[in-house]
Short mmCIF file of N, CA and C in Angstrom, two decimals:
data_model
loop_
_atom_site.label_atom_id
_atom_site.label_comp_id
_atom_site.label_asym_id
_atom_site.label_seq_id
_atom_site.Cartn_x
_atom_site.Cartn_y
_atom_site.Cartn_z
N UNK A 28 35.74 9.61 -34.82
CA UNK A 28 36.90 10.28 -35.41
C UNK A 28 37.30 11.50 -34.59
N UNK A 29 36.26 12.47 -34.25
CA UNK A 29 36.20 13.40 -33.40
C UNK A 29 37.45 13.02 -31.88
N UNK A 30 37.21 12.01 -31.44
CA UNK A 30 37.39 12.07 -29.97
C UNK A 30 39.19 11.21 -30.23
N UNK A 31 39.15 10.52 -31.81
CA UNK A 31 40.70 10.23 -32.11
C UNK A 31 41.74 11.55 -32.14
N UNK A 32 40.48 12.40 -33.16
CA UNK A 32 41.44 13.62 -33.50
C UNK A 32 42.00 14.45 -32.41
N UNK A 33 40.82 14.63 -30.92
CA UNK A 33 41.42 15.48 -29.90
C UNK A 33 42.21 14.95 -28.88
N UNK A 34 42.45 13.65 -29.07
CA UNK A 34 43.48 12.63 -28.35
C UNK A 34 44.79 12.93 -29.04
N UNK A 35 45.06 12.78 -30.42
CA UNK A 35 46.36 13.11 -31.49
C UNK A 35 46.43 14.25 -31.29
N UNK A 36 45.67 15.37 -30.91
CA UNK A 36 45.83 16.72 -31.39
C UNK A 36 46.36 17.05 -29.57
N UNK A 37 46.44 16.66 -28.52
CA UNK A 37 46.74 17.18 -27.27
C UNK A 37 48.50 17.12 -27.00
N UNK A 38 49.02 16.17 -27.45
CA UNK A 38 50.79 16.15 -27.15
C UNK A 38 51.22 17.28 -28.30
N UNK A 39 50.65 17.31 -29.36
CA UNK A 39 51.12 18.59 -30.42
C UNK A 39 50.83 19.75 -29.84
N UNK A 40 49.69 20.01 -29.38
CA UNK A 40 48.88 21.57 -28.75
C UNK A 40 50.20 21.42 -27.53
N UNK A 41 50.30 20.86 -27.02
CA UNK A 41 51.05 20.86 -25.57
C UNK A 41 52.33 21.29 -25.75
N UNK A 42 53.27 21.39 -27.27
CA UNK A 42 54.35 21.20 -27.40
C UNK A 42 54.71 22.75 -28.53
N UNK A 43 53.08 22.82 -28.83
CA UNK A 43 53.12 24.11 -29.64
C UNK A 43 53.36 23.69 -30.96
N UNK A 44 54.39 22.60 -31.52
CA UNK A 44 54.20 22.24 -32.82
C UNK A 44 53.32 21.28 -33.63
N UNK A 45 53.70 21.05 -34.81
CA UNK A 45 53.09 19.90 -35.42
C UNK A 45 53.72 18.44 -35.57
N UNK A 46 55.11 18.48 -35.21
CA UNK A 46 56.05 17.35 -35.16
C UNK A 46 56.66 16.94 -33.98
N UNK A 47 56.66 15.97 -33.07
CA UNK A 47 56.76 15.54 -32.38
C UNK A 47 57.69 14.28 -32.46
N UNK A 48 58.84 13.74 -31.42
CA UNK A 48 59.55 12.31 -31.30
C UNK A 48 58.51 11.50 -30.74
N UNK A 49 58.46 10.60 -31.24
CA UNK A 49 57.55 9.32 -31.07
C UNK A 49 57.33 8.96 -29.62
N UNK A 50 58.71 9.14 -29.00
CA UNK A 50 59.18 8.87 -27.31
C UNK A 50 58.53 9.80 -26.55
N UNK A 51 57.98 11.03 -27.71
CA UNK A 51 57.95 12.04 -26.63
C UNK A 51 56.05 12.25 -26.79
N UNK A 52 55.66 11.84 -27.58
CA UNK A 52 54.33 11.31 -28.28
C UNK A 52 53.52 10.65 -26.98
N UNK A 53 54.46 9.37 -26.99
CA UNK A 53 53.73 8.34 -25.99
C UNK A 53 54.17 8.86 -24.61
N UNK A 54 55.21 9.67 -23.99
CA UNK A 54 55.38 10.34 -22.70
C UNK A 54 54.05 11.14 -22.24
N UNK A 55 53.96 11.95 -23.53
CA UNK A 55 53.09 12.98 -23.37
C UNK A 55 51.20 12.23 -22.81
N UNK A 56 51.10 11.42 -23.82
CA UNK A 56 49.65 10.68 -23.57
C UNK A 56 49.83 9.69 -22.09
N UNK A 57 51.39 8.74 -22.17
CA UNK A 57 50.93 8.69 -20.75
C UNK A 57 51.62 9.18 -19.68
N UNK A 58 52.22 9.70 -19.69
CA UNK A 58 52.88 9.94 -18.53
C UNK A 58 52.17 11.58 -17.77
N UNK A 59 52.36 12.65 -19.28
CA UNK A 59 52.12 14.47 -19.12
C UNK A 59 50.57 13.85 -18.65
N UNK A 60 49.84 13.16 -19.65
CA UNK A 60 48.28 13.19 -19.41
C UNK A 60 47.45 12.26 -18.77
N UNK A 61 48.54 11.35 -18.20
CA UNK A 61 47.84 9.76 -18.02
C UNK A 61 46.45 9.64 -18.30
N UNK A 62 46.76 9.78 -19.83
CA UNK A 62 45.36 9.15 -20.90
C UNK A 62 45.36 7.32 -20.88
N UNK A 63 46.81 7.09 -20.87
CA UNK A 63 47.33 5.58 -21.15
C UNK A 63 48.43 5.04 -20.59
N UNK A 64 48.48 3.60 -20.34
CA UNK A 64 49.69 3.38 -20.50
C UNK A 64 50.66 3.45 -21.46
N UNK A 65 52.10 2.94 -21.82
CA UNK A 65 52.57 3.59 -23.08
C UNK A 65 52.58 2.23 -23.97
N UNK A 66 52.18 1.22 -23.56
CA UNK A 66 51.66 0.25 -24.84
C UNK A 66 50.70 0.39 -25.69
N UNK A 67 49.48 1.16 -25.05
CA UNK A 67 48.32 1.82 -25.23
C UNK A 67 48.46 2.98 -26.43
N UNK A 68 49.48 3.60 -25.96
CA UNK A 68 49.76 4.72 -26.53
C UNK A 68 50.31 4.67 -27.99
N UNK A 69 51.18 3.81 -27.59
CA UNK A 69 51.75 3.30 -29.25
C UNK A 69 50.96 2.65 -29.67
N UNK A 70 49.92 1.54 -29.50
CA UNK A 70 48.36 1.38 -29.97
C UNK A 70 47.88 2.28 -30.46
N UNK A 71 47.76 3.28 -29.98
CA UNK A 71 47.06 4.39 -30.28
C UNK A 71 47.57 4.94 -31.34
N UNK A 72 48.83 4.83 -31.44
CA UNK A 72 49.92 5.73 -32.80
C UNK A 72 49.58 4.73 -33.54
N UNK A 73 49.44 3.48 -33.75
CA UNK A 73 49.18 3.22 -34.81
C UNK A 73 47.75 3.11 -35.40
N UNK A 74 46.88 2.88 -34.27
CA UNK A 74 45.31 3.37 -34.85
C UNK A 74 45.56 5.02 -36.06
N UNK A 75 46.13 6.11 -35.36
CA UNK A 75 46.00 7.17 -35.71
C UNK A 75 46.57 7.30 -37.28
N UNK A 76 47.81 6.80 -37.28
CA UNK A 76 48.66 6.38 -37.99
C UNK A 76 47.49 5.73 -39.15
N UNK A 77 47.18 4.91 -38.94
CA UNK A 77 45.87 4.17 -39.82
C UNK A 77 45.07 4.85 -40.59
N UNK A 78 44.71 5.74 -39.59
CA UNK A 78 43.19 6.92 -40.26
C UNK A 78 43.42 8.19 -40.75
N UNK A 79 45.31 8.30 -40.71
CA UNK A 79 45.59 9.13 -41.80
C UNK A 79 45.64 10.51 -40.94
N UNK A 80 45.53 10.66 -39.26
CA UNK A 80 45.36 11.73 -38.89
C UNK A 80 47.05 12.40 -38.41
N UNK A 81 47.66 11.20 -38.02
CA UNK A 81 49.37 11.65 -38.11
C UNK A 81 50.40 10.46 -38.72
N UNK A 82 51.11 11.10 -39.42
CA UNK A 82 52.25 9.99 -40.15
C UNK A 82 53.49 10.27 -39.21
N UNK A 83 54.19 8.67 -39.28
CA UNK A 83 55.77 8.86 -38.90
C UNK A 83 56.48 9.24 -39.98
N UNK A 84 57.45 9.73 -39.44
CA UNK A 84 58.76 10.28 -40.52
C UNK A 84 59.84 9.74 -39.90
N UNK A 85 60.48 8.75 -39.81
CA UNK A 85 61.34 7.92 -38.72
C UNK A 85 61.09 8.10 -37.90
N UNK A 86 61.76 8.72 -36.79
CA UNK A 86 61.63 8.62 -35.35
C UNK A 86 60.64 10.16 -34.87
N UNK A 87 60.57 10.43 -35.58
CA UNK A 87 59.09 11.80 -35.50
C UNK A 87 57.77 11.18 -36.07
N UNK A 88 56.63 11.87 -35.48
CA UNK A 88 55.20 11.68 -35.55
C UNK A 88 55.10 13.52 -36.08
N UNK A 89 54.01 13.38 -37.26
CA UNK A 89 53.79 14.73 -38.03
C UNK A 89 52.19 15.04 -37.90
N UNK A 90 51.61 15.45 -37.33
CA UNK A 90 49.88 16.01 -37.22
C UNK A 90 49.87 15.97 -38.63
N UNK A 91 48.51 15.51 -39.69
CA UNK A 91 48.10 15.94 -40.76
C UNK A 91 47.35 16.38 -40.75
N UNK A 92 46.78 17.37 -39.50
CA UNK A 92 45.90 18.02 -39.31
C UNK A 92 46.56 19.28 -39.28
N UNK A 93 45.76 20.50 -38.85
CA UNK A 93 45.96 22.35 -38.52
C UNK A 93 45.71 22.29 -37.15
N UNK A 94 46.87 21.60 -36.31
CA UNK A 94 46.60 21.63 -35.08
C UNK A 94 46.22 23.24 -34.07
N UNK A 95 46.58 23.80 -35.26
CA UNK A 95 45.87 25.17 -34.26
C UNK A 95 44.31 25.52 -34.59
N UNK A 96 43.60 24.39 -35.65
CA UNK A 96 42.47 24.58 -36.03
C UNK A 96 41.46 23.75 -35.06
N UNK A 97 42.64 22.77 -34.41
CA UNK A 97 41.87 21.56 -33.20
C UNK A 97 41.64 22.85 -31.70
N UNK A 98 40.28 22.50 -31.55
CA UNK A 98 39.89 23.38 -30.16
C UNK A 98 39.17 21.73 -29.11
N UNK A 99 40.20 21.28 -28.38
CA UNK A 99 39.88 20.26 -27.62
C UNK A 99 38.93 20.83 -26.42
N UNK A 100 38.05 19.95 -26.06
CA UNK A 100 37.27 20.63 -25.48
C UNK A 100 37.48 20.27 -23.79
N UNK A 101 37.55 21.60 -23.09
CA UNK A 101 38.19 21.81 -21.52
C UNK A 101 37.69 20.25 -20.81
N UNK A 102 38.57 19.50 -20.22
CA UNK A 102 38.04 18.13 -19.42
C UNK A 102 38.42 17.25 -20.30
N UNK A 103 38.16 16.69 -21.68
CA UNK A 103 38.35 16.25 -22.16
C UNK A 103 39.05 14.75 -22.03
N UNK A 104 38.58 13.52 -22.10
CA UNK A 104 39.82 12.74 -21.81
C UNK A 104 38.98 11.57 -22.73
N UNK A 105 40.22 10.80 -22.90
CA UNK A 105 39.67 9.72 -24.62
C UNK A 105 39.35 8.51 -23.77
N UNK A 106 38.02 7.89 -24.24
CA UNK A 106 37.63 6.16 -23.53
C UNK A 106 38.53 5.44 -23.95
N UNK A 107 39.07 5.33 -23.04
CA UNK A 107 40.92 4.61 -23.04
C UNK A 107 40.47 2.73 -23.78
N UNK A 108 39.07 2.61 -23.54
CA UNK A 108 38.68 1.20 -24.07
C UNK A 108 38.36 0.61 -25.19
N UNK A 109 38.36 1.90 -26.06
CA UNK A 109 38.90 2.07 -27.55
C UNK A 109 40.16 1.87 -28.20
N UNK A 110 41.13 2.14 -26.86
CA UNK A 110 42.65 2.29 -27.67
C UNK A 110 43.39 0.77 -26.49
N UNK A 111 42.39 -0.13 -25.98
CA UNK A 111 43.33 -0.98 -25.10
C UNK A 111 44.55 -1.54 -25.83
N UNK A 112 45.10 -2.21 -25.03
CA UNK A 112 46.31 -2.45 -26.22
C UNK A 112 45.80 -4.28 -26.66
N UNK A 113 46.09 -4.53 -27.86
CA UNK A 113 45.38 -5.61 -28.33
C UNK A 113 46.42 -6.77 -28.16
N UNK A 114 46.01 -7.78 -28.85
CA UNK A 114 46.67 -9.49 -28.99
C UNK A 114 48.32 -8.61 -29.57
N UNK A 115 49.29 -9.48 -29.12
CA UNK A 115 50.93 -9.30 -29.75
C UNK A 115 50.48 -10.00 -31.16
N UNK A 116 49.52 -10.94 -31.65
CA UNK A 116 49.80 -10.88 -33.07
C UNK A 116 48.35 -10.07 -33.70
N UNK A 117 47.80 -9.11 -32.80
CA UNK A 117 46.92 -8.10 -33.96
C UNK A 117 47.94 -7.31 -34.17
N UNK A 118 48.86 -6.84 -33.19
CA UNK A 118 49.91 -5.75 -33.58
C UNK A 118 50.92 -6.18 -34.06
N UNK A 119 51.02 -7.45 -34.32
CA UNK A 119 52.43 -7.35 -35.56
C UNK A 119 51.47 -7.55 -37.01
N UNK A 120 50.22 -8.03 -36.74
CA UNK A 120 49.35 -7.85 -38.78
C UNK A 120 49.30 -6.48 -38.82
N UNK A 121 49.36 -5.67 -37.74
CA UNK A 121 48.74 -4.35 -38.09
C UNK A 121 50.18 -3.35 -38.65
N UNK A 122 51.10 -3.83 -37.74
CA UNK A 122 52.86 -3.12 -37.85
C UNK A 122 52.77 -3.75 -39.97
N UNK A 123 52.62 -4.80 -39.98
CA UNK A 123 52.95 -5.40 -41.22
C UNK A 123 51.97 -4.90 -42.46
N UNK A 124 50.94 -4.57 -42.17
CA UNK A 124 49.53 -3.80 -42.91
C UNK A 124 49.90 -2.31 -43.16
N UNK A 125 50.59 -1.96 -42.31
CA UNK A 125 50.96 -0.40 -41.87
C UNK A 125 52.14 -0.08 -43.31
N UNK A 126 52.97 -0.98 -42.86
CA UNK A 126 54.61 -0.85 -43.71
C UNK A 126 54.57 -1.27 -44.95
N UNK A 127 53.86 -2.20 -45.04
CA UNK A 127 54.00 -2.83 -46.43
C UNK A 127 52.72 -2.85 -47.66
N UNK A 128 51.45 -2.26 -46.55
CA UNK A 128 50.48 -2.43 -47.52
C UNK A 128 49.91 -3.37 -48.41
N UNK A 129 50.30 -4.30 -47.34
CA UNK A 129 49.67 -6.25 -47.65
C UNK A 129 48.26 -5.95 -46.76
N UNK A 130 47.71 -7.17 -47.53
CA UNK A 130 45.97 -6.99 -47.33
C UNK A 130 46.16 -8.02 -46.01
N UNK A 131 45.45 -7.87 -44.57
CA UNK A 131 45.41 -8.52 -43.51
C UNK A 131 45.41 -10.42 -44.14
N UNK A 132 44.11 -10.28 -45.05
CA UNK A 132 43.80 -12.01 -45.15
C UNK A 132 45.47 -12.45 -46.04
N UNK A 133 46.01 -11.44 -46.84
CA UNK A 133 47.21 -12.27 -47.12
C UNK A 133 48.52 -12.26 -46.21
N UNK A 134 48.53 -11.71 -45.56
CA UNK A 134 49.69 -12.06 -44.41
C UNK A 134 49.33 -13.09 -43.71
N UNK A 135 47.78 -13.54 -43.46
CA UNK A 135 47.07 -14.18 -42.49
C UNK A 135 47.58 -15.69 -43.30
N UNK A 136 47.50 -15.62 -44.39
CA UNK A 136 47.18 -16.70 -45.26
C UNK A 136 49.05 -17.06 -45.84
N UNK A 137 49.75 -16.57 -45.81
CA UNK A 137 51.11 -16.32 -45.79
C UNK A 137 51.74 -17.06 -44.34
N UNK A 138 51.38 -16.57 -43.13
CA UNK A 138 51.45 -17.41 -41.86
C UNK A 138 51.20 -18.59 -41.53
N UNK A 139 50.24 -18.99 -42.42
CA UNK A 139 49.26 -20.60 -41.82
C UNK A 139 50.03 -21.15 -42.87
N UNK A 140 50.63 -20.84 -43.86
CA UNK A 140 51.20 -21.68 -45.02
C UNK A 140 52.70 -21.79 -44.37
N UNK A 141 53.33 -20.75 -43.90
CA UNK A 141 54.53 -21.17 -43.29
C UNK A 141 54.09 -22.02 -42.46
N UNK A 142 53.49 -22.07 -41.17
CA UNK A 142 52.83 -22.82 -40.05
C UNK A 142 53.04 -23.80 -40.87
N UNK A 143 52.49 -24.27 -41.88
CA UNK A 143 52.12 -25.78 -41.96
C UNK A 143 52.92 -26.54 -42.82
N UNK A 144 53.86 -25.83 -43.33
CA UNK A 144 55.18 -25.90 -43.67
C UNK A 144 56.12 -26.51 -42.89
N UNK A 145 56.28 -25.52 -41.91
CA UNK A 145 57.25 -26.18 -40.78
C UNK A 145 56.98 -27.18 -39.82
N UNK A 146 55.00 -27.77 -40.10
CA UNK A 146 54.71 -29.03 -39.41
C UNK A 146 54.20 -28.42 -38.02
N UNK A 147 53.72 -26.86 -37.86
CA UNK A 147 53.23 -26.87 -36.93
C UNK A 147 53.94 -26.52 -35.61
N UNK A 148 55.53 -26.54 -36.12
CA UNK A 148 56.46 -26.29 -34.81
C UNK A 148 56.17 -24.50 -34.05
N UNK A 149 55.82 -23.81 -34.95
CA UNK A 149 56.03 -22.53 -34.67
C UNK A 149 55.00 -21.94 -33.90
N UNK A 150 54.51 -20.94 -33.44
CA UNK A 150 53.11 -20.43 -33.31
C UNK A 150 53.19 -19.48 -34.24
N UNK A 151 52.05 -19.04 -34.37
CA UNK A 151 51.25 -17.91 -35.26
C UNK A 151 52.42 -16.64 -34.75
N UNK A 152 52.46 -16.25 -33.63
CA UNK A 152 52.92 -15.04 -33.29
C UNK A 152 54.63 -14.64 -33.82
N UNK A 153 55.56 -16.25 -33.66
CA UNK A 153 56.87 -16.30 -33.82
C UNK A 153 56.90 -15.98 -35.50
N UNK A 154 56.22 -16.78 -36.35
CA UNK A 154 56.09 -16.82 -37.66
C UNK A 154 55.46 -15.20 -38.44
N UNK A 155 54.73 -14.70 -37.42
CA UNK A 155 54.38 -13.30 -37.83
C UNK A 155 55.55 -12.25 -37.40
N UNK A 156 56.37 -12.28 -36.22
CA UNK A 156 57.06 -11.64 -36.02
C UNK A 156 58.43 -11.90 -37.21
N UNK A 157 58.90 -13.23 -37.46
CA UNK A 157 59.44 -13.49 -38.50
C UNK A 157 59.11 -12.90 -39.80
N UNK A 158 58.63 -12.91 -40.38
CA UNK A 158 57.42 -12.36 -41.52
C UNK A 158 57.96 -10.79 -41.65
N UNK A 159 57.53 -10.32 -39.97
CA UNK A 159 58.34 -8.63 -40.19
C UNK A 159 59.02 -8.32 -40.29
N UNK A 160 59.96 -9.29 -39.77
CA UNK A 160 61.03 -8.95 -39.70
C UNK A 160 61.45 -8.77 -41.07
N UNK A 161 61.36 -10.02 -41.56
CA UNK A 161 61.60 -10.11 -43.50
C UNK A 161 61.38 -8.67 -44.10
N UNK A 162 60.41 -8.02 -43.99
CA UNK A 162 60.21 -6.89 -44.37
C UNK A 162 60.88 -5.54 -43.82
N UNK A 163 61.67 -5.96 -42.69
CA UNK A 163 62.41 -4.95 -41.99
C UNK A 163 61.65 -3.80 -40.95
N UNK A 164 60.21 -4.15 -40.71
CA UNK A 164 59.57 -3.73 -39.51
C UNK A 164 59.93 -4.11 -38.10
N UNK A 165 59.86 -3.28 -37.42
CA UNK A 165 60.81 -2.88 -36.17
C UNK A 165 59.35 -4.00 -35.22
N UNK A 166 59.90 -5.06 -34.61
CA UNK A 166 58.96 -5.68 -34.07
C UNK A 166 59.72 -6.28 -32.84
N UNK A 167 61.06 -5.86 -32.14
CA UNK A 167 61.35 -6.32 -31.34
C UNK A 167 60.65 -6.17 -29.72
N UNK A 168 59.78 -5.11 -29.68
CA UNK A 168 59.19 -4.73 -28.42
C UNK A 168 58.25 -5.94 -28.21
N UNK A 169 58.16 -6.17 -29.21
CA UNK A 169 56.80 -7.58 -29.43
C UNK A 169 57.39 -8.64 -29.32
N UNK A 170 58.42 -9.00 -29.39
CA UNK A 170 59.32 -10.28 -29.26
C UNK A 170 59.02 -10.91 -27.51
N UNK A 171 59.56 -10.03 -26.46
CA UNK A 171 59.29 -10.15 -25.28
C UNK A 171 57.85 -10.37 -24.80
N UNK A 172 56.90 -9.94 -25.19
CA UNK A 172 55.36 -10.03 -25.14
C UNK A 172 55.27 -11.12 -25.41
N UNK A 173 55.82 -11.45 -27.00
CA UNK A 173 55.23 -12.67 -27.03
C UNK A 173 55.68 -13.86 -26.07
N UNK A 174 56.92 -13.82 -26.11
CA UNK A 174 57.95 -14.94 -24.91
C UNK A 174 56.83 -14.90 -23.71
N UNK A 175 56.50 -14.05 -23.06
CA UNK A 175 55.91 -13.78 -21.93
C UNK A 175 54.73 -14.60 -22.22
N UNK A 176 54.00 -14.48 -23.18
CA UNK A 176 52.77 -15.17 -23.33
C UNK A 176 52.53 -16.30 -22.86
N UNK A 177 53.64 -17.09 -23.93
CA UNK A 177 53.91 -18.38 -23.87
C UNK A 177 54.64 -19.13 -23.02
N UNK A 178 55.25 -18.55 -21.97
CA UNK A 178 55.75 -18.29 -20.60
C UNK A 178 54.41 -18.81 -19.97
N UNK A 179 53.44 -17.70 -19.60
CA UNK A 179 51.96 -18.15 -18.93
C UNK A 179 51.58 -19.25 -18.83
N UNK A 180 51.33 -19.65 -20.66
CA UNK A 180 50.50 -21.03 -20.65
C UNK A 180 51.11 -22.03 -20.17
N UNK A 181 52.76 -22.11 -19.41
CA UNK A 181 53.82 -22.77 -18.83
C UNK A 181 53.68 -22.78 -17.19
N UNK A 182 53.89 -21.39 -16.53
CA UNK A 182 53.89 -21.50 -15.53
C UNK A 182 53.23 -20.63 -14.96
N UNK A 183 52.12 -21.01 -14.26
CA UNK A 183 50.82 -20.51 -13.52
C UNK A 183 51.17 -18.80 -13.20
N UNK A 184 52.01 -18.79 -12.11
CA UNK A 184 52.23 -17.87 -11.46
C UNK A 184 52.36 -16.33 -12.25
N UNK A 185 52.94 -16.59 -13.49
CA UNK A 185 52.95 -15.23 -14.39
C UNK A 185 51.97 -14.87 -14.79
N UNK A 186 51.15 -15.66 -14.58
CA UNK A 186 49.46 -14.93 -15.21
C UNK A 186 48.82 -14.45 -13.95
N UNK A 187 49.53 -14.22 -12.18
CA UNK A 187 48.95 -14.00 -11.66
C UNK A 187 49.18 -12.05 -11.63
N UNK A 188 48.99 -11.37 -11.60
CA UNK A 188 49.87 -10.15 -11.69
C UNK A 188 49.80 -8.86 -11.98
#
């Protein structure tokens, strides 16, 4: 928790406040600190996001911490292999877990019933991104990921890279 909190707590200390733009969130981790890349980073916002240490407020990120009570310690830098960025459909159960406060096994179980509904035409990922959409979670960054995926298992060369 320690080494989450002084990762969340470095783009706020850096900026002097407690509220931050989301854009300027993930600049800060990768670009000001190259802690991450910025897929990583928004990984990371939503791990944090998770454990209750910063909430969004639309397009702002809010510390729920006393960021002047965080003393990060000099050198400091977060095992980036904690926050890799995961599967395009852990991050749309997790976008959908986040927003709506559905239990993972019932979205999980919500998916395989559409899946087998439609005979199997869909994958898991199209039907989950669908799903969010229903709920009005912002999942278009994930749309392209996924295309790309399924791109790969097509033609060799994109998985070289």
């Amino acid at each position: 928790m320690t080494e989450l909190l002084f990762t969340a707590a470095m783009p706020f200390k850096r900026k002097g406040t407690d509220t931050i733009k989301e854009t300027g969130f993930v600049m800060a981790l990768s670009m000001d600190l190259g802690w991450f890349k910025p897929d990583t980073a928004r990984d990371f916002i939503s791990s944090a996001i998770e454990m209750g240490i910063i909430s969004r407020e639309g397009d702002m990120l809010k510390a729920q911490f006393d960021v002047n009570n965080v003393e990060v310690p000099m050198g400091f830098k977060p095992d980036v292999s904690r926050f890799k960025e995961k599967e395009v459909f852990e991050q749309i159960i997790e976008r959908i877990i986040i927003n709506t406060g559905l239990e993972k096994q019932k979205i999980i179980a919500k998916i395989n019933k559409d899946r087998s509904e439609k005979g199997g035409l869909f994958s898991i990922e199209v039907l989950g991104i669908l799903m969010a959409r229903e709920h009005g979670i912002q999942v278009d960054d994930l749309i392209g990921k996924s295309f790309y995926g399924l791109l790969k298992g097509y033609i060799p060369e994109l998985g070289a890279g």
